[in-house]
mmCIF file of C-alpha atoms and ligand atoms in Angstrom:
data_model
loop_
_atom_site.group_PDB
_atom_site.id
_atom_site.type_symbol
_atom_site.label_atom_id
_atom_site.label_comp_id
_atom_site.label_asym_id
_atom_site.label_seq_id
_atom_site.Cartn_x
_atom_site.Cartn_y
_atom_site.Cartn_z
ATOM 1 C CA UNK A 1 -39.577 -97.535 -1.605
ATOM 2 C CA UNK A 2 -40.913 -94.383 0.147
ATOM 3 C CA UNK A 3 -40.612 -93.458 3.844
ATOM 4 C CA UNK A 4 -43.102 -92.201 5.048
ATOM 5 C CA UNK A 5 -43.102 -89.623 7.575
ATOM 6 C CA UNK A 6 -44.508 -86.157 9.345
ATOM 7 C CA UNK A 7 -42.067 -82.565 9.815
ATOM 8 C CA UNK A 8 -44.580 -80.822 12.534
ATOM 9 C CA UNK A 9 -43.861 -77.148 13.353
ATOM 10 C CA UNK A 10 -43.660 -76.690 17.288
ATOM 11 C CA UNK A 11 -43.561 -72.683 16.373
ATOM 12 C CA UNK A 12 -46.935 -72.661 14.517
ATOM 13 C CA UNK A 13 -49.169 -75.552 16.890
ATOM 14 C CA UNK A 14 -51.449 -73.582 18.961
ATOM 15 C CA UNK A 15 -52.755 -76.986 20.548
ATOM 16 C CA UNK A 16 -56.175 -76.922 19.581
ATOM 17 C CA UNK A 17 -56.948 -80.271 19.313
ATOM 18 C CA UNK A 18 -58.413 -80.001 15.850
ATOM 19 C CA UNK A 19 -55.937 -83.051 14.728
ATOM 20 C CA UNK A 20 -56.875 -85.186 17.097
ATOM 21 C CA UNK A 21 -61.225 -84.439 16.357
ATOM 22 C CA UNK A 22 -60.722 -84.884 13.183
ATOM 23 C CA UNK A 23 -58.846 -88.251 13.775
ATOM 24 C CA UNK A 24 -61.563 -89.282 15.857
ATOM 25 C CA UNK A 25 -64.249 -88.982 13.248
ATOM 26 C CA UNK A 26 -62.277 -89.945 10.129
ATOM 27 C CA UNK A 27 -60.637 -93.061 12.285
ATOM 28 C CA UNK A 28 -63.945 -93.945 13.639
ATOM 29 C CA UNK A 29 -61.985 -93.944 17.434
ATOM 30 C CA UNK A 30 -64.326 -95.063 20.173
ATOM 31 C CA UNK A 31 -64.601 -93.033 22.665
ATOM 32 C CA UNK A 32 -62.108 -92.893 25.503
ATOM 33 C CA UNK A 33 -59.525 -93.909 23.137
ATOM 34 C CA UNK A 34 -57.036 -91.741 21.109
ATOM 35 C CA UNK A 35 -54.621 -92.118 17.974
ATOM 36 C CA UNK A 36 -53.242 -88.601 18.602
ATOM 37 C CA UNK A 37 -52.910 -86.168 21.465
ATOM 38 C CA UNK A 38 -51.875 -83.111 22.384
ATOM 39 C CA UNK A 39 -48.344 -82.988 24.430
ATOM 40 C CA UNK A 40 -47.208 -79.616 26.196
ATOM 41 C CA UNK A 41 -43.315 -80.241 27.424
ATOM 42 C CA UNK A 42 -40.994 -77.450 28.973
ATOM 43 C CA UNK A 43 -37.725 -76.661 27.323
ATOM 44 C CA UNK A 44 -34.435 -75.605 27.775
ATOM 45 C CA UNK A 45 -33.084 -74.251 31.149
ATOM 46 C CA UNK A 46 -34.582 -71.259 33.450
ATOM 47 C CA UNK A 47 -34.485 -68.858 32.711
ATOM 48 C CA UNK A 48 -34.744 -69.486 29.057
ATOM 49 C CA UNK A 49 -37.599 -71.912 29.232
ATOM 50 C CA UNK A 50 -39.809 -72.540 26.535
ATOM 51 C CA UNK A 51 -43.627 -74.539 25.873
ATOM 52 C CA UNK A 52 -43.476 -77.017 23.067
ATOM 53 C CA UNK A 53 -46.932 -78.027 22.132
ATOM 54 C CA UNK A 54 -47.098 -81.255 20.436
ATOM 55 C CA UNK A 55 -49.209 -83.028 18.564
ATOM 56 C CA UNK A 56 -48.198 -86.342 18.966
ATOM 57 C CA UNK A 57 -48.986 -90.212 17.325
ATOM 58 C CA UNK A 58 -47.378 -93.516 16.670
ATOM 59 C CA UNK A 59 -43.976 -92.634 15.259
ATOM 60 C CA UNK A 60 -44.321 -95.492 12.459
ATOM 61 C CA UNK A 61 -40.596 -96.237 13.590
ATOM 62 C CA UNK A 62 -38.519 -97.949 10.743
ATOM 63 C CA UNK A 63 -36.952 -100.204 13.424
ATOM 64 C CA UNK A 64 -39.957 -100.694 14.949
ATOM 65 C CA UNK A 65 -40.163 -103.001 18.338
ATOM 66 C CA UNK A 66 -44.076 -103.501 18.013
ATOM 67 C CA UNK A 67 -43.416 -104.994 14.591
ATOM 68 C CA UNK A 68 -40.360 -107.452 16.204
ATOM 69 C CA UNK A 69 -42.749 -108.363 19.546
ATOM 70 C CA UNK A 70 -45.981 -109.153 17.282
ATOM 71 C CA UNK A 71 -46.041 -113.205 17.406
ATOM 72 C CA UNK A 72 -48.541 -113.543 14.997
ATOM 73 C CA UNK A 73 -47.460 -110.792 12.293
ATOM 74 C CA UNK A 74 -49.976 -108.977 12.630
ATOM 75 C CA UNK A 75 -48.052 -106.259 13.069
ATOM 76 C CA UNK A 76 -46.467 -104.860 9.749
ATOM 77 C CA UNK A 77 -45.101 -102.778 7.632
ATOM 78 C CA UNK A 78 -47.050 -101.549 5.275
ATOM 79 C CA UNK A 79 -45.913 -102.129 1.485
ATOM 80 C CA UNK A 80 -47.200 -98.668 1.195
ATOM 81 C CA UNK A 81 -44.263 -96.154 2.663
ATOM 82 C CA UNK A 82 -43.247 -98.642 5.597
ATOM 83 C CA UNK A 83 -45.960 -97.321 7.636
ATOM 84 C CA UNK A 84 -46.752 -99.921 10.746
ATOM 85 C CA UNK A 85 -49.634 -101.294 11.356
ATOM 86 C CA UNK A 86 -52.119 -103.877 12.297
ATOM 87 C CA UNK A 87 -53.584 -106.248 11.100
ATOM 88 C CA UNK A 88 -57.074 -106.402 13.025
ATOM 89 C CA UNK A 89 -57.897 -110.014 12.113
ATOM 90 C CA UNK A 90 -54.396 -111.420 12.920
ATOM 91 C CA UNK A 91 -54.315 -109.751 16.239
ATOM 92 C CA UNK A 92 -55.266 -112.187 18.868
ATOM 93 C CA UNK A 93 -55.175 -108.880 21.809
ATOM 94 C CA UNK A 94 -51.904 -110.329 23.481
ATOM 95 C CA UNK A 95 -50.423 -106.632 24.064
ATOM 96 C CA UNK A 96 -46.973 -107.569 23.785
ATOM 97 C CA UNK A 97 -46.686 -104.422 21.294
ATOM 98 C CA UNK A 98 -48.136 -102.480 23.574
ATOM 99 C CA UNK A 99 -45.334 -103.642 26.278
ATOM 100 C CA UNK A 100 -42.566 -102.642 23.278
ATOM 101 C CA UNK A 101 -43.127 -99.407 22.388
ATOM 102 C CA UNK A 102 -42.000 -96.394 23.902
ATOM 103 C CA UNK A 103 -44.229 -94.193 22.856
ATOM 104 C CA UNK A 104 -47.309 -95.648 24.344
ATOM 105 C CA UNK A 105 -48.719 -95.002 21.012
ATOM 106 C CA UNK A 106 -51.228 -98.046 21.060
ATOM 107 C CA UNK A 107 -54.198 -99.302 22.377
ATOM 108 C CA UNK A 108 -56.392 -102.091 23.130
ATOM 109 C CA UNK A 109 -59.922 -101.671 20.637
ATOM 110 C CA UNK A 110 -63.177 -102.185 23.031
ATOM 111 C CA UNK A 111 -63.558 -104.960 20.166
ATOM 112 C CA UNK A 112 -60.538 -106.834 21.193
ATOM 113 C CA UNK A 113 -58.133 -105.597 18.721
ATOM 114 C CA UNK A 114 -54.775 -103.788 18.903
ATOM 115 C CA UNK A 115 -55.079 -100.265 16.938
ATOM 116 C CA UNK A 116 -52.631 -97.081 16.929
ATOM 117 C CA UNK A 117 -52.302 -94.346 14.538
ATOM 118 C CA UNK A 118 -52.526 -95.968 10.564
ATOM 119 C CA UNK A 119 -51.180 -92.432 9.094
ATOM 120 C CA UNK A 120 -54.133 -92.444 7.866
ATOM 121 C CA UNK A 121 -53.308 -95.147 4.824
ATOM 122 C CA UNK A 122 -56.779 -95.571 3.183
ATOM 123 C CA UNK A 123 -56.370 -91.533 2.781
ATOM 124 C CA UNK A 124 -52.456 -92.080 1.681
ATOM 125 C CA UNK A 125 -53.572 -94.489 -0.823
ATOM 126 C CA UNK A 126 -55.455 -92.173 -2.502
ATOM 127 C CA UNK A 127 -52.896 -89.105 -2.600
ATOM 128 C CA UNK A 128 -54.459 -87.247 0.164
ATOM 129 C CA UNK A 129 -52.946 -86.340 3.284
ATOM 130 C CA UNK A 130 -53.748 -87.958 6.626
ATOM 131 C CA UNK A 131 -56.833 -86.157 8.218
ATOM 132 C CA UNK A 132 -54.869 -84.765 10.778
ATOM 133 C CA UNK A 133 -52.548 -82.906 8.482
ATOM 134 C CA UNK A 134 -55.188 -81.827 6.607
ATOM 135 C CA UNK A 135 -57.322 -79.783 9.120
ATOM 136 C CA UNK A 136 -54.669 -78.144 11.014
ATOM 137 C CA UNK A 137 -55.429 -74.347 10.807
ATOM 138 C CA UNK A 138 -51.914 -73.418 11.409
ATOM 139 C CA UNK A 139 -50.756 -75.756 8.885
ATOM 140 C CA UNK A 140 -48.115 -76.841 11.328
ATOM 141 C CA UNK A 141 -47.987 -80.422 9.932
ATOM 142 C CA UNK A 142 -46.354 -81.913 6.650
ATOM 143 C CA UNK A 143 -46.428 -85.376 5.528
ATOM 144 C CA UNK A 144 -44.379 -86.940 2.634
ATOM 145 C CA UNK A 145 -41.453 -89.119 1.852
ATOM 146 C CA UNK A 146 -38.945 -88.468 3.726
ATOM 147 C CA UNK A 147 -36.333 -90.710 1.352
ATOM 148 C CA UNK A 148 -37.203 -87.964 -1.385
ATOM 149 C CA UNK A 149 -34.803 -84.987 -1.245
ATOM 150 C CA UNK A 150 -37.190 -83.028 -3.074
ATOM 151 C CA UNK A 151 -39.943 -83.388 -0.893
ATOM 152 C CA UNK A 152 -41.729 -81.113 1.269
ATOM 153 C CA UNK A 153 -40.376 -82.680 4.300
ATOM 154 C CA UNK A 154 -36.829 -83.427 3.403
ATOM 155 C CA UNK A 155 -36.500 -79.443 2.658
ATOM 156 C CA UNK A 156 -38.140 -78.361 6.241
ATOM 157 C CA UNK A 157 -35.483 -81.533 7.726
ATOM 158 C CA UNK A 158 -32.867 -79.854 6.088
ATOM 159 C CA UNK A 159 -33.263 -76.261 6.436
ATOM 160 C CA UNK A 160 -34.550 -76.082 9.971
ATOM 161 C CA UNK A 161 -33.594 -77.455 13.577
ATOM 162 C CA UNK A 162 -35.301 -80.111 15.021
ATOM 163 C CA UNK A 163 -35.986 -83.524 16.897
ATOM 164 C CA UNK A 164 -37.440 -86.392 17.615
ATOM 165 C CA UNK A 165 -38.722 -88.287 20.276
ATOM 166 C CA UNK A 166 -36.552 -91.062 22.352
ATOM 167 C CA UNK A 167 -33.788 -91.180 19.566
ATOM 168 C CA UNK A 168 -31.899 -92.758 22.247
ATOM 169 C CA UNK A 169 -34.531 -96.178 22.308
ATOM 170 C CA UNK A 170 -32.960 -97.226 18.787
ATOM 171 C CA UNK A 171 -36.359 -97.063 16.865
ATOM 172 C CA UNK A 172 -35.681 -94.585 14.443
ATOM 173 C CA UNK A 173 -38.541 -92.851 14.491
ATOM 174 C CA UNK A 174 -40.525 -90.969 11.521
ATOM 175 C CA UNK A 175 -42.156 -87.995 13.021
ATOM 176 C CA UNK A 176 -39.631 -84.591 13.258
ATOM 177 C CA UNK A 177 -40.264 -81.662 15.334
ATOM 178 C CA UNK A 178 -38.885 -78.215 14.370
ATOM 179 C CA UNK A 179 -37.707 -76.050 16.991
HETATM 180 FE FE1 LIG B 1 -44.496 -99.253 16.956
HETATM 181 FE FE2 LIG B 1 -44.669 -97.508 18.912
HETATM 182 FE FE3 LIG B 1 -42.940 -97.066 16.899
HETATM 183 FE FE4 LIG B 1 -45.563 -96.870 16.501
HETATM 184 S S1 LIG B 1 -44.337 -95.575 17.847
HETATM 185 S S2 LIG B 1 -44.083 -97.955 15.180
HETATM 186 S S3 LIG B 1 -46.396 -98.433 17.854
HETATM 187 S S4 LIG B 1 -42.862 -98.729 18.415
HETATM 188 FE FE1 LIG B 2 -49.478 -108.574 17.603
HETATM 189 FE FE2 LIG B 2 -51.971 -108.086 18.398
HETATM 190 FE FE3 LIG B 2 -50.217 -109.231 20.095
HETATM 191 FE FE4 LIG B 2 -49.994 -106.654 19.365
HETATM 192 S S1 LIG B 2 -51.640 -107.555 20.572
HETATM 193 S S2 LIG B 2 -48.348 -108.177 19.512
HETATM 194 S S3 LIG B 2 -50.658 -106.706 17.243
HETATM 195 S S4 LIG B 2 -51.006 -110.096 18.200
HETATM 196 FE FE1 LIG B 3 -55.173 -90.127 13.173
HETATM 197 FE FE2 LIG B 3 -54.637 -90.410 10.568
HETATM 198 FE FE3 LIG B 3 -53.481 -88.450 11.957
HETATM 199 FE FE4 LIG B 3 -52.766 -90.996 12.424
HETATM 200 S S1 LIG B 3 -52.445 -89.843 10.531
HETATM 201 S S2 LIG B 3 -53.195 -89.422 13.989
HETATM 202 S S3 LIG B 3 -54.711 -92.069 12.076
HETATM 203 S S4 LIG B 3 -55.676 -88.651 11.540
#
């Protein structure tokens, strides 16, 4: 089975929020809410500090906590690429995903639901990229299977540094950052 996962280019994100409009309209996201969002961290030591600008979502973790927490399953992995998601009628809005992850990638729907970042599936499904990915004018985001060697994402993985976020909470996250 794939793995689904994005390589995002710190170097080339200029933080313009295009990836998180376009979620917003593609996603229908109500307003006040957010699947995505822009993240500007400080690295490395003075005086050889740098800005990493992030764009930042669920990490559709393959160890996932939200998945473990959910009592009613609807919480999942997705056939499809083991991406995570929800199930919007099996979610009865007790938030004990929310309380799991540490990415503070989800949120409770004004309509009572539990909703996060879907990596875009209905788009997946169809061979397209996620909307994000596919409006970024820097092109600073890939998505693929990261389980294929040959794929666009497993050569950026392997030829350039990078990281991910919280390795260190076991969750084994599926979003990479190059340096
Ligand atoms: Fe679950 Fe959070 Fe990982 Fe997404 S980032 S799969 S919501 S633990
Ligand atoms: Fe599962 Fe919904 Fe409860 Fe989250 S809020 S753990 S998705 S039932
Ligand atoms: Fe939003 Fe789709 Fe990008 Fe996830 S993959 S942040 S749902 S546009």
């Amino acid at each position: 089975m794939a793995r689904f996962g994005m390589v995002i280019d710190t170097a080339k994100c200029v933080g313009c929020a295009d990836c998180v409009v376009a979620c917003e309209t593609e996603n229908n996201v109500p307003e006040g809410y957010a699947r995505d969002w822009i993240k500007q961290v400080a690295t490395g030591k003075f005086p050889n500090t740098q800005l990493e600008i992030r764009s930042e979502r669920c990490n559709h973790c393959s160890d996932a906590p939200c998945v473990t927490a959910c009592p009613t399953g609807a919480s999942h992995f997705h056939d499809v690429g083991g991406i995570v998601l929800v199930d919007h009628n099996e979610c009865i809005g007790c938030k004990a995903c929310i309380a799991s992850c540490p990415y503070d990638a989800r949120f409770v729907h004004p309509e009572g639901y539990v909703d996060k970042c879907t990596f875009c599936v209905h788009r997946v499904e169809e061979g397209l990229d996620p909307a994000c990915v596919s409006v970024c004018p820097t092109h600073c985001m890939h998505f693929g299977d990261l389980d294929d060697p040959n794929s666009e994402v497993s050569k950026l993985l392997n030829s350039r540094k990078h990281h991910s976020l919280l390795p260190e909470a076991g969750t084994k996250p599926n979003i990479f950052y190059l340096i």
